[in-house]
PDB file of C-alpha atoms in Angstrom:
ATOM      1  CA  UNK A 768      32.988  51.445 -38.396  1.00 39.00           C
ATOM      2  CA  UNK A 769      36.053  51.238 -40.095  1.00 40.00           C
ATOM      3  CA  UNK A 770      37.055  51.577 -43.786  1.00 38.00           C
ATOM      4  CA  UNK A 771      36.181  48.807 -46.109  1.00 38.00           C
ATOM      5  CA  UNK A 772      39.281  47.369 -48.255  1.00 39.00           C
ATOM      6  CA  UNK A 773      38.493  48.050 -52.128  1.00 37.00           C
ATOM      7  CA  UNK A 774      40.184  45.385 -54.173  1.00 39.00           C
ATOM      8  CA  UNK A 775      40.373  46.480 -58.134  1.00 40.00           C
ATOM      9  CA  UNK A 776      43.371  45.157 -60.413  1.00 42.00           C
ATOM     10  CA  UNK A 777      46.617  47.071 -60.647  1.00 41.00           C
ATOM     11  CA  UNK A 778      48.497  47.310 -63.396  1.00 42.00           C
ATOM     12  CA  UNK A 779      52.469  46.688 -63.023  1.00 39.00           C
ATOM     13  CA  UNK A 780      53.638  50.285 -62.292  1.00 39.00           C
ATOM     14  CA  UNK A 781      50.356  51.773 -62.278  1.00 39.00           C
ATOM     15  CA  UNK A 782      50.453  53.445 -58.754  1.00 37.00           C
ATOM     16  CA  UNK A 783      47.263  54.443 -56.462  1.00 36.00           C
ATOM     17  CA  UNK A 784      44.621  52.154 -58.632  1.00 35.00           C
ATOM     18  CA  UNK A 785      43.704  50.418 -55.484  1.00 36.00           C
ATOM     19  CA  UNK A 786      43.700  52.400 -52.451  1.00 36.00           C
ATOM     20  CA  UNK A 787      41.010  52.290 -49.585  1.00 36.00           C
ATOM     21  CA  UNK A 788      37.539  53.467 -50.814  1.00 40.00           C
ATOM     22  CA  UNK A 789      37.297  57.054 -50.718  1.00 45.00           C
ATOM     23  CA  UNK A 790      41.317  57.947 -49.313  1.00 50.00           C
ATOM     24  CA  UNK A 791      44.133  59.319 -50.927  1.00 54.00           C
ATOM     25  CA  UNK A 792      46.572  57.206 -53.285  1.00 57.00           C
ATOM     26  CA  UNK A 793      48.558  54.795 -51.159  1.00 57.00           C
ATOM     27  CA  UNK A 794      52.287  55.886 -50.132  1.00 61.00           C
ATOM     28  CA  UNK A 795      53.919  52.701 -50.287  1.00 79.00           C
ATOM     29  CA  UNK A 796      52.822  50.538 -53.291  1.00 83.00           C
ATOM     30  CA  UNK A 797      54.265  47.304 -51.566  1.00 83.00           C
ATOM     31  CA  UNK A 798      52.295  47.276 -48.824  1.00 87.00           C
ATOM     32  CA  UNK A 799      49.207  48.252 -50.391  1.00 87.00           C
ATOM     33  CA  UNK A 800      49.961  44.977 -52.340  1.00 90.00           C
ATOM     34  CA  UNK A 801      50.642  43.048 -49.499  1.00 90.00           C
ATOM     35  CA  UNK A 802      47.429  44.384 -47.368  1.00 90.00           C
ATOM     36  CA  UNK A 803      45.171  43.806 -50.733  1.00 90.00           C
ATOM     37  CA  UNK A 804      46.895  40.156 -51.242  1.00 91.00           C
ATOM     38  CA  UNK A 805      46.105  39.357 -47.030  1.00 88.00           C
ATOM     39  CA  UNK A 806      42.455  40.542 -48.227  1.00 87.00           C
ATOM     40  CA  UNK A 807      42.530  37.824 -51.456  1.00 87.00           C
ATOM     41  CA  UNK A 808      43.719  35.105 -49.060  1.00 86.00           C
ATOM     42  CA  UNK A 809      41.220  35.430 -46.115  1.00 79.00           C
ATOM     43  CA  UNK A 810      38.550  34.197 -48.988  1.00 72.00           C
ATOM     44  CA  UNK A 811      39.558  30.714 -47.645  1.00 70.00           C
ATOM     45  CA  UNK A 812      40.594  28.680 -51.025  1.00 77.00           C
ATOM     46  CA  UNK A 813      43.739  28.214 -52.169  1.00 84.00           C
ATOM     47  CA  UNK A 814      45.335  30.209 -54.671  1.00 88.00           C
ATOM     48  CA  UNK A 815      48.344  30.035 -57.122  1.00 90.00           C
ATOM     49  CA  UNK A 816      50.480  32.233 -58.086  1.00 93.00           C
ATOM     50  CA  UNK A 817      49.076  32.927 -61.721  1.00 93.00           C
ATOM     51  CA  UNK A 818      45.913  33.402 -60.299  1.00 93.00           C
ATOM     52  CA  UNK A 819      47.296  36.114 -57.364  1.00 93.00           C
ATOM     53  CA  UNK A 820      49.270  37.541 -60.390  1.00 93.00           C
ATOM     54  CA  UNK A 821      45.994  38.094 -62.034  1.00 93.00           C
ATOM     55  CA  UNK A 822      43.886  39.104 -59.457  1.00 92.00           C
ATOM     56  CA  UNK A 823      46.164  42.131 -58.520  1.00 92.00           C
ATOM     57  CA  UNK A 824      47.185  43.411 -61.624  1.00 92.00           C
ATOM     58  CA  UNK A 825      50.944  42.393 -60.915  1.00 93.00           C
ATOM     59  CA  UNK A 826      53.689  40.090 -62.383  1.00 93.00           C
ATOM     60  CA  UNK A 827      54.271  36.655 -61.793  1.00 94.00           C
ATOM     61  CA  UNK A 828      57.274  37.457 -59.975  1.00 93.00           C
ATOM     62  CA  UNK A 829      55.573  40.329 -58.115  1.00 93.00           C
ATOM     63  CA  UNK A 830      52.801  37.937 -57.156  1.00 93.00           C
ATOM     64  CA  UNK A 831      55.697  35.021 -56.045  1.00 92.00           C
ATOM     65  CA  UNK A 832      57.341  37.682 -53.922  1.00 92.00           C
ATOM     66  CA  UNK A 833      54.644  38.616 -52.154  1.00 94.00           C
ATOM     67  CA  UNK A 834      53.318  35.438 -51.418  1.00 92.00           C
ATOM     68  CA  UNK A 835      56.791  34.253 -49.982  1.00 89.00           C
ATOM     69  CA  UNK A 836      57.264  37.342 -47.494  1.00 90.00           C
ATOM     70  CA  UNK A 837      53.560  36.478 -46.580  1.00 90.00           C
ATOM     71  CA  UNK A 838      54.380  33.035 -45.904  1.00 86.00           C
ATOM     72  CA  UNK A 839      57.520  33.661 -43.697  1.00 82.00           C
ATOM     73  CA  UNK A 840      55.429  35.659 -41.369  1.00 81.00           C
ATOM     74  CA  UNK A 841      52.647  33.092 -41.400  1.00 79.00           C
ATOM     75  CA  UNK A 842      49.914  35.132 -43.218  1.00 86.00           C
ATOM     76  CA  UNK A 843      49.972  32.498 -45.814  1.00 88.00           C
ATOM     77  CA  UNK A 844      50.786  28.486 -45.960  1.00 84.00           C
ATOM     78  CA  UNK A 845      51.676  26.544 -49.030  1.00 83.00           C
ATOM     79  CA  UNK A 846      48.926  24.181 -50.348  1.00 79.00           C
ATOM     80  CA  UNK A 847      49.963  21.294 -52.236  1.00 68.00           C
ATOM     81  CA  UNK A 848      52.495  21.908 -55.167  1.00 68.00           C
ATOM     82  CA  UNK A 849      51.789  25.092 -56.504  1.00 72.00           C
ATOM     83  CA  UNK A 850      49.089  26.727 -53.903  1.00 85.00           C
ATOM     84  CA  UNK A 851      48.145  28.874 -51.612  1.00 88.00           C
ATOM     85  CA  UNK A 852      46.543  29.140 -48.773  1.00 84.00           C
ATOM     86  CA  UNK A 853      45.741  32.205 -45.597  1.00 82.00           C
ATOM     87  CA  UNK A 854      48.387  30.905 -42.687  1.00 81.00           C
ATOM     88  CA  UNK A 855      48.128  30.570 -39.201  1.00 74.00           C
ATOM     89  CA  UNK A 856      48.683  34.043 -38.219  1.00 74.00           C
ATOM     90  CA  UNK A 857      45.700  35.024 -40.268  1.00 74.00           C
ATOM     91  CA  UNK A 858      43.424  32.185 -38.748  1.00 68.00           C
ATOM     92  CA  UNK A 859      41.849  33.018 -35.382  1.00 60.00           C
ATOM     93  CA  UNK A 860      40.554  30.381 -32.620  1.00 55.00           C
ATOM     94  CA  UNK A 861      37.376  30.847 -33.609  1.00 50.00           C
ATOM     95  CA  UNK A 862      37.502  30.088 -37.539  1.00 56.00           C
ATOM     96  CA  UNK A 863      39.739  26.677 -36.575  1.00 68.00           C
ATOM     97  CA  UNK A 864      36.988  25.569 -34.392  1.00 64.00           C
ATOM     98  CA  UNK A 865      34.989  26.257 -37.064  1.00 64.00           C
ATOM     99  CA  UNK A 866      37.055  25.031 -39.937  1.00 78.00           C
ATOM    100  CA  UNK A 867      37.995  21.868 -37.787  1.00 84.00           C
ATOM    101  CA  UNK A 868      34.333  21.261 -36.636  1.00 86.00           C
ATOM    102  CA  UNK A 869      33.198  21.048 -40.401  1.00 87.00           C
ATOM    103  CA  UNK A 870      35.940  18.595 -40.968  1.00 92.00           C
ATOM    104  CA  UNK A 871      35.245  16.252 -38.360  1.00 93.00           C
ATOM    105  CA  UNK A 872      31.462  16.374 -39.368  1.00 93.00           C
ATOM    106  CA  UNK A 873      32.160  15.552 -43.243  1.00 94.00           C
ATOM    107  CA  UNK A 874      34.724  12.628 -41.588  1.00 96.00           C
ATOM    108  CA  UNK A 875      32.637  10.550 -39.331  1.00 97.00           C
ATOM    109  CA  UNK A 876      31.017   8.686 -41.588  1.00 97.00           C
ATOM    110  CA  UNK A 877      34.587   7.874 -43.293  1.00 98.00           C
ATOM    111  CA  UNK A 878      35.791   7.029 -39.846  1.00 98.00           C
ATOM    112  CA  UNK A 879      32.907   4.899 -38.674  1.00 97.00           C
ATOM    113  CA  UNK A 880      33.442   3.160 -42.153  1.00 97.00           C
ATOM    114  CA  UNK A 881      37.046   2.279 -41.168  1.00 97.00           C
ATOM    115  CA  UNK A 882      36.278   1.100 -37.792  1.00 95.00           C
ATOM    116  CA  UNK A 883      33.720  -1.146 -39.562  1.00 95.00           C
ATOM    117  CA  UNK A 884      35.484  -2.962 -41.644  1.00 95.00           C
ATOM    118  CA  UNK A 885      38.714  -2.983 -40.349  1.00 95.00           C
ATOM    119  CA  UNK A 886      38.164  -3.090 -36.974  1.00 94.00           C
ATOM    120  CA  UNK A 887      41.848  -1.238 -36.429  1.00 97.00           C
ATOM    121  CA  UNK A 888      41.944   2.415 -34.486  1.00 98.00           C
ATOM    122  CA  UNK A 889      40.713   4.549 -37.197  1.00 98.00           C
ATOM    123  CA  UNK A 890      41.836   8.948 -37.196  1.00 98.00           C
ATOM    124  CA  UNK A 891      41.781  11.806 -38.568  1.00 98.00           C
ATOM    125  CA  UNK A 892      44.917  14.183 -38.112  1.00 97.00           C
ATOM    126  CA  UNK A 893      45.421  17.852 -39.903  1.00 94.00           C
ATOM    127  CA  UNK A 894      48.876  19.471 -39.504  1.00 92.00           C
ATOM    128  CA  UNK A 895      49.853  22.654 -37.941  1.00 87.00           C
ATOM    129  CA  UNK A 896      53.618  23.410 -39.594  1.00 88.00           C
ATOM    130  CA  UNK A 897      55.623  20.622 -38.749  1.00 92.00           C
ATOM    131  CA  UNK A 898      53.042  18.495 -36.121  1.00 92.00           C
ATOM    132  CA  UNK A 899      49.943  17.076 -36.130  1.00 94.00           C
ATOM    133  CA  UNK A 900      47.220  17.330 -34.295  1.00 92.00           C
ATOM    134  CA  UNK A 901      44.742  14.450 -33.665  1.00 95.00           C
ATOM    135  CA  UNK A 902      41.218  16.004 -33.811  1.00 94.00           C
ATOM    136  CA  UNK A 903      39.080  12.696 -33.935  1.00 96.00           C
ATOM    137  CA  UNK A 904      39.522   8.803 -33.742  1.00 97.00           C
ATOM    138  CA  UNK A 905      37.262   5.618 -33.111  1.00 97.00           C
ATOM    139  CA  UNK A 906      39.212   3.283 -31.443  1.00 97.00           C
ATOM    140  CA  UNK A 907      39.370  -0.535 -31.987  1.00 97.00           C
ATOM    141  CA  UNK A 908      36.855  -3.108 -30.477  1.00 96.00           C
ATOM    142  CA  UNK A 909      39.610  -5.726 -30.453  1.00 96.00           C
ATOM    143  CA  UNK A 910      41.479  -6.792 -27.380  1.00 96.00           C
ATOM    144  CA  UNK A 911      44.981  -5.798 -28.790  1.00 96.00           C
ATOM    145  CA  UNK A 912      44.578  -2.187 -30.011  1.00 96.00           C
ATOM    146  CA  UNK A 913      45.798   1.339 -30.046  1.00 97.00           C
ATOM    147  CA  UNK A 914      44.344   3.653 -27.595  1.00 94.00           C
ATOM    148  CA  UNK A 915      42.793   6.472 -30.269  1.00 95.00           C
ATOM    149  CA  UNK A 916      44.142   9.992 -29.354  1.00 93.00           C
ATOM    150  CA  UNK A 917      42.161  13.324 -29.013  1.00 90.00           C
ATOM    151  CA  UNK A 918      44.146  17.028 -29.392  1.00 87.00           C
ATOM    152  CA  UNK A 919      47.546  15.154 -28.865  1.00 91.00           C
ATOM    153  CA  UNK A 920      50.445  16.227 -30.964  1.00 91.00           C
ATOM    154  CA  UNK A 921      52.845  14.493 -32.990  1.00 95.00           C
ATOM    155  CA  UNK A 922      55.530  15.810 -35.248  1.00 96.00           C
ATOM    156  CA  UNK A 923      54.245  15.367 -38.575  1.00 97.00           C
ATOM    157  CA  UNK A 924      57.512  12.986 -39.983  1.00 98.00           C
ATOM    158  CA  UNK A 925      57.066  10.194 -37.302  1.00 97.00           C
ATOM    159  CA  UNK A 926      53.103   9.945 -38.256  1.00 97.00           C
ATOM    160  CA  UNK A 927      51.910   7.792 -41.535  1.00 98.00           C
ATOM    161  CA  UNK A 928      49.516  10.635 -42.205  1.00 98.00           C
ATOM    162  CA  UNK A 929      51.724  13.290 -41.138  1.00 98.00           C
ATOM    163  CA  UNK A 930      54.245  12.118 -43.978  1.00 98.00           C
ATOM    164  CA  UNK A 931      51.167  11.679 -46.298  1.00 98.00           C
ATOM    165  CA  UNK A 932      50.329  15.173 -45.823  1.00 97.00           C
ATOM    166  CA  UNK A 933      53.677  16.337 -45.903  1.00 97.00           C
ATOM    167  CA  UNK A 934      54.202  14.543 -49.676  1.00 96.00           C
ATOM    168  CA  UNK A 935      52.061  17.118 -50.578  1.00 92.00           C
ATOM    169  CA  UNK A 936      54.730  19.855 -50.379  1.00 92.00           C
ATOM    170  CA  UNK A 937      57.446  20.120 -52.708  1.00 89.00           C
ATOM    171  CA  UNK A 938      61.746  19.983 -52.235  1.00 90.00           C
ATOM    172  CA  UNK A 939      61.316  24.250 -51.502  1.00 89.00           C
ATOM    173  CA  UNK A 940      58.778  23.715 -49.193  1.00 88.00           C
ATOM    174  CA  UNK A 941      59.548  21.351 -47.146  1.00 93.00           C
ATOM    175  CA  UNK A 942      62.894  23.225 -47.038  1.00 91.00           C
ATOM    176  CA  UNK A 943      61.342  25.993 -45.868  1.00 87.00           C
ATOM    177  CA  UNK A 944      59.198  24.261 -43.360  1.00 90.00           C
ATOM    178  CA  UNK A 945      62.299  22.589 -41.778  1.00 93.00           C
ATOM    179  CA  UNK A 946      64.978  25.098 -41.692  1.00 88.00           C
ATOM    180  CA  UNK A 947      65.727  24.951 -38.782  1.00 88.00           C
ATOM    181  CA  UNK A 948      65.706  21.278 -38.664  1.00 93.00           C
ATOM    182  CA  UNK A 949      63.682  18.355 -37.840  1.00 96.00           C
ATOM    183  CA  UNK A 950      61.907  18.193 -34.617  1.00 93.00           C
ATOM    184  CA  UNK A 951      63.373  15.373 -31.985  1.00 93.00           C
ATOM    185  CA  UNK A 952      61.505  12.847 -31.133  1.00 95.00           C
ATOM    186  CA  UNK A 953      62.503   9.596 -29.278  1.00 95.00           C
ATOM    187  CA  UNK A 954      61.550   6.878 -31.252  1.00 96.00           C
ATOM    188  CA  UNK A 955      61.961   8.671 -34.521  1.00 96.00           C
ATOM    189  CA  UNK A 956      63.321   6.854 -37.483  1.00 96.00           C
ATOM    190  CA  UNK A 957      64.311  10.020 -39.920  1.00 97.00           C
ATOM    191  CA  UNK A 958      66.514  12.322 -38.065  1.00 96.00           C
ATOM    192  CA  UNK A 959      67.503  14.450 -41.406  1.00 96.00           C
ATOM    193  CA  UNK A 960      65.704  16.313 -44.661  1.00 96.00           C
ATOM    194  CA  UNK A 961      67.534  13.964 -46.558  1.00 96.00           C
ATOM    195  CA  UNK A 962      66.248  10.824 -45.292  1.00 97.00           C
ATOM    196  CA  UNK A 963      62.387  12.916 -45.191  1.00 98.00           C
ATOM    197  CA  UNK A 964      62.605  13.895 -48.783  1.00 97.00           C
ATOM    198  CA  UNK A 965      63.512  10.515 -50.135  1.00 96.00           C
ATOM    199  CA  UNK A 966      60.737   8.825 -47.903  1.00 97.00           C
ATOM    200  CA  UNK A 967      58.272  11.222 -49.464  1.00 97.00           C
ATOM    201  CA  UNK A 968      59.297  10.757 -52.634  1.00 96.00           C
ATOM    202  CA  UNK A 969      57.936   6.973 -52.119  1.00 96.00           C
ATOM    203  CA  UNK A 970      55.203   8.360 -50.888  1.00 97.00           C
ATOM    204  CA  UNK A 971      53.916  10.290 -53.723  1.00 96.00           C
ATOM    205  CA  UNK A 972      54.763   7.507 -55.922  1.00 95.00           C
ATOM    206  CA  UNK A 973      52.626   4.905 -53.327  1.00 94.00           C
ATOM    207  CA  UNK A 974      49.947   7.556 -52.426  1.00 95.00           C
ATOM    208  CA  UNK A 975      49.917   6.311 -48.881  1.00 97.00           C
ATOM    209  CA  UNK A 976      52.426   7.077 -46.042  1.00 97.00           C
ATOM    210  CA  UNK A 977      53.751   4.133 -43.627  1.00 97.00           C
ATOM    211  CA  UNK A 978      54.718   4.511 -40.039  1.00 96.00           C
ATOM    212  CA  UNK A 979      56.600   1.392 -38.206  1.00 96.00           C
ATOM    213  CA  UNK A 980      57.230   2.403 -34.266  1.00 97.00           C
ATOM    214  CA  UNK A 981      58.065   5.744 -35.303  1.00 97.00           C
ATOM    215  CA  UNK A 982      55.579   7.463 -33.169  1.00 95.00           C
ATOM    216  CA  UNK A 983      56.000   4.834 -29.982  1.00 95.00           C
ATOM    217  CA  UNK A 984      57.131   1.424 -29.795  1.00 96.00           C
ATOM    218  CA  UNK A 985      54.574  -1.045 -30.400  1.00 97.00           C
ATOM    219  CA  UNK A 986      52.218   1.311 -33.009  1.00 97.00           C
ATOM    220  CA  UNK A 987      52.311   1.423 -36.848  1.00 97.00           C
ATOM    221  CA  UNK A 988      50.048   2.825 -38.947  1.00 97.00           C
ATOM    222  CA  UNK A 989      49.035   3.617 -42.258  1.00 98.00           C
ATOM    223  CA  UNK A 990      47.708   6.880 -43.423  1.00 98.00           C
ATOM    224  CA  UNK A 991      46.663   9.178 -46.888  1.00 98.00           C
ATOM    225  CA  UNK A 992      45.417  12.313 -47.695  1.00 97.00           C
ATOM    226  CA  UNK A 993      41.855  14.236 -47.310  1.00 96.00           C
ATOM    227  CA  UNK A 994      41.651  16.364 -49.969  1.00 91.00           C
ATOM    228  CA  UNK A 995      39.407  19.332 -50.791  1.00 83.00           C
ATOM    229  CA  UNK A 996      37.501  19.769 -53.773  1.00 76.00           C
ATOM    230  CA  UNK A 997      40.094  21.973 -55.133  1.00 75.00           C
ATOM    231  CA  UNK A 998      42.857  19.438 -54.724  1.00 80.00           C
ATOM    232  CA  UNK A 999      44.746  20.588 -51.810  1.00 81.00           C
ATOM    233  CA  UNK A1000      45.179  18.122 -49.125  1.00 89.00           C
ATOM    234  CA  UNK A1001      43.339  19.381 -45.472  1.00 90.00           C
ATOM    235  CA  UNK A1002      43.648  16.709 -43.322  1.00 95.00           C
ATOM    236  CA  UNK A1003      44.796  12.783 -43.059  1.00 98.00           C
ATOM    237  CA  UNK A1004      43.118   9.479 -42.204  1.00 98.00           C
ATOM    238  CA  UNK A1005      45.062   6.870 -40.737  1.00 98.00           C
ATOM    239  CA  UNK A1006      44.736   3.458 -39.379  1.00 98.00           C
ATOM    240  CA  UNK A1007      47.497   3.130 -35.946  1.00 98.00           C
ATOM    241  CA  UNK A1008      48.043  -0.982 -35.750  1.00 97.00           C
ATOM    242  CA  UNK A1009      49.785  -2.687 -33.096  1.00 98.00           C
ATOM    243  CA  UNK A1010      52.900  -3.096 -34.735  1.00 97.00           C
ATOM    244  CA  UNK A1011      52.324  -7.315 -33.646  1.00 96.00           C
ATOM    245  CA  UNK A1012      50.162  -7.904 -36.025  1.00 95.00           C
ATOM    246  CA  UNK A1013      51.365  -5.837 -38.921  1.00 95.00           C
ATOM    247  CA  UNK A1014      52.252  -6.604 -42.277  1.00 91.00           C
ATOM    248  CA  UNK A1015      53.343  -4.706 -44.755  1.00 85.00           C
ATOM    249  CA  UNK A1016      51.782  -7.291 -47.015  1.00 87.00           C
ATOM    250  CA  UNK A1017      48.650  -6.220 -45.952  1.00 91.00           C
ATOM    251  CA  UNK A1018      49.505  -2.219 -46.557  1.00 95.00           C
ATOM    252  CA  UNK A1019      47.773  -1.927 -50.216  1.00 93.00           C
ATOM    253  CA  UNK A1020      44.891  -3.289 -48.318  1.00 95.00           C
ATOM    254  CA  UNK A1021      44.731  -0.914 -45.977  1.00 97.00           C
ATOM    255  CA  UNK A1022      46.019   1.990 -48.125  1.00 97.00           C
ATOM    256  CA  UNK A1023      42.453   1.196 -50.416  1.00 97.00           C
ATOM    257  CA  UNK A1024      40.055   1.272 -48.195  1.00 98.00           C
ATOM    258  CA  UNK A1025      41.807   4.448 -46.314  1.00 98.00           C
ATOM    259  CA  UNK A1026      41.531   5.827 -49.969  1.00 98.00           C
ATOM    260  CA  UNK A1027      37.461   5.113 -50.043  1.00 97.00           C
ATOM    261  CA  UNK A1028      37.253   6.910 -46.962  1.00 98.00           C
ATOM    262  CA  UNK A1029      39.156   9.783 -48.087  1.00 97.00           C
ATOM    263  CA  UNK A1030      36.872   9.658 -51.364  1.00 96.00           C
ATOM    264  CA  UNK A1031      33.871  10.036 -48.755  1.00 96.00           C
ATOM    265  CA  UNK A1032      35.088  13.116 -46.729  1.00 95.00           C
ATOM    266  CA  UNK A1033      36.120  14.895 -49.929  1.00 94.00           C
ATOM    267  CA  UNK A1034      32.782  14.270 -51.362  1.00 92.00           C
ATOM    268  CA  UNK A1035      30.951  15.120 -48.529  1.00 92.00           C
ATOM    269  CA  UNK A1036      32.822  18.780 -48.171  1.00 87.00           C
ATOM    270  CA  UNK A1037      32.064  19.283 -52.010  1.00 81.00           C
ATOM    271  CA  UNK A1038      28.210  18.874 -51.366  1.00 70.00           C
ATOM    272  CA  UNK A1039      28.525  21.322 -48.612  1.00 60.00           C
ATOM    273  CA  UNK A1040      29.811  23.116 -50.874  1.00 54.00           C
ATOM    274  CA  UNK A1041      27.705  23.408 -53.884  1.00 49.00           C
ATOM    275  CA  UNK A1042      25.311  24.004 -51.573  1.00 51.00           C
ATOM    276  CA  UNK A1043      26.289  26.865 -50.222  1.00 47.00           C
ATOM    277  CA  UNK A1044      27.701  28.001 -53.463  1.00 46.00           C
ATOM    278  CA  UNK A1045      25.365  26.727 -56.372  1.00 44.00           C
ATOM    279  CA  UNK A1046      28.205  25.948 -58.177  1.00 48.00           C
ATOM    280  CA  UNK A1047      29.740  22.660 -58.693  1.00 49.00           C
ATOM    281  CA  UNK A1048      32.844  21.460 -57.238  1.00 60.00           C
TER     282      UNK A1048
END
């Protein structure tokens, strides 16, 4: 078996504290703080930055530093304003099945709720960088409806819940998660950051992200966040409308009960839980 990592605080410019149980005093102090940070992240919450800074013994800036050279090589993702999460390149195939298996369990009952008393194509979506993924749906019984989608992806700033969960992110972020521009897309209706960032700004203010043909003619939608306990948004639940017999009159309508169905995922991952933990969320 390999060596264990031993994570004890380190004191800004107090070399070799926290080295690997029984070795000699790391040689380069950066790393060591980068390796002990990966270990930190792979916990699965979300962290901030005052709460990294603590946790290793290190500045505020130290901790931001870190946490940004993680994120550019995908060990760690931003989570909401001021979090963060482990990133893709830390997540195998077998922990999103996992992670994305729980979700979809906690959501059903949310979903079937939708499809109940809406009767419109109810889904949940999580995003992967700058797409979503669809990763379960209940379509509509009516005879005018959207088909629901399974595994397809969309980029995240054509979909209603794709811009709901990208409101989450702040100006930096989402300037970081763009640079190299948006992603085309044939029926898209924002083409630059711009024209993203203002949208989003209405979208924090509204708490619910609109889509109007903007994923394919015909198809709107309406979608808002899933949120963990914590407060960082995982996932989205929309409602995709045939854009005939949509009105934005009747958005606040929809945006409420998506809301209550949000309400029920989140609560249903906090009892899991507190379960699990014996602590409360």
């Amino acid at each position: 078996m390999g060596r264990r990592w031993s994570i004890r605080p380190m004191n800004e410019g107090q070399a070799g504290t926290t080295h690997m149980t029984g070795g000699p005093r790391p040689p380069l102090e950066s790393v060591d703080r980068a390796l002990q940070l990966i270990e930190v992240l792979r916990d699965g919450r979300t962290w901030s930055v005052k709460e990294v800074s603590d946790r290793l013994g290190v500045a505020f800036s130290t901790a931001h530093r870190l946490l940004t050279a993680l994120k550019f090589r995908h060990f760690a993702e931003r989570a909401g304003d001021h979090g963060y999460r482990v990133g893709a390149a830390l997540r195998d195939d077998a922990e999103d099945h996992i992670r994305i298996g729980a979700l979809k369990r906690a959501a059903r009952p949310a979903l079937e709720m939708l499809h109940a008393g809406v009767d419109e194509t109810a889904q949940l979506m999580v995003r992967h960088g700058t797409h979503i993924q669809f990763v379960d749906g209940i379509e509509s019984d009516q005879p005018l409806r959207v088909a629901a989608r399974l595994n397809d992806r969309l980029p995240a700033h054509c979909s209603a819940g794709g811009k709901a969960l990208l409101a989450e992110l702040d100006d930096a972020a989402l300037e970081d998660l763009y640079a190299e521009g948006l992603p085309m897309w044939p029926t898209a209706s924002i083409t630059t950051l711009g024209a993203l960032t203002r949208q989003l700004a209405a979208i924090r203010r509204n708490g619910h992200g609109i889509n109007r043909d903007e994923t394919e003619p015909g198809v709107s939608g309406v979608g808002v966040t899933v949120t963990e306990p914590d407060g960082a948004g995982i996932a989205a639940l929309t409602l995709a409308i045939p854009t005939a017999r949509f009105s934005r009159a009747d958005t606040t309508t929809y945006a409420a009960v998506l809301e209550r169905a949000a309400d029920m995922v989140r609560d249903a991952l906090c009892g899991w839980k507190t379960s699990a933990s014996a602590s409360s969320c």
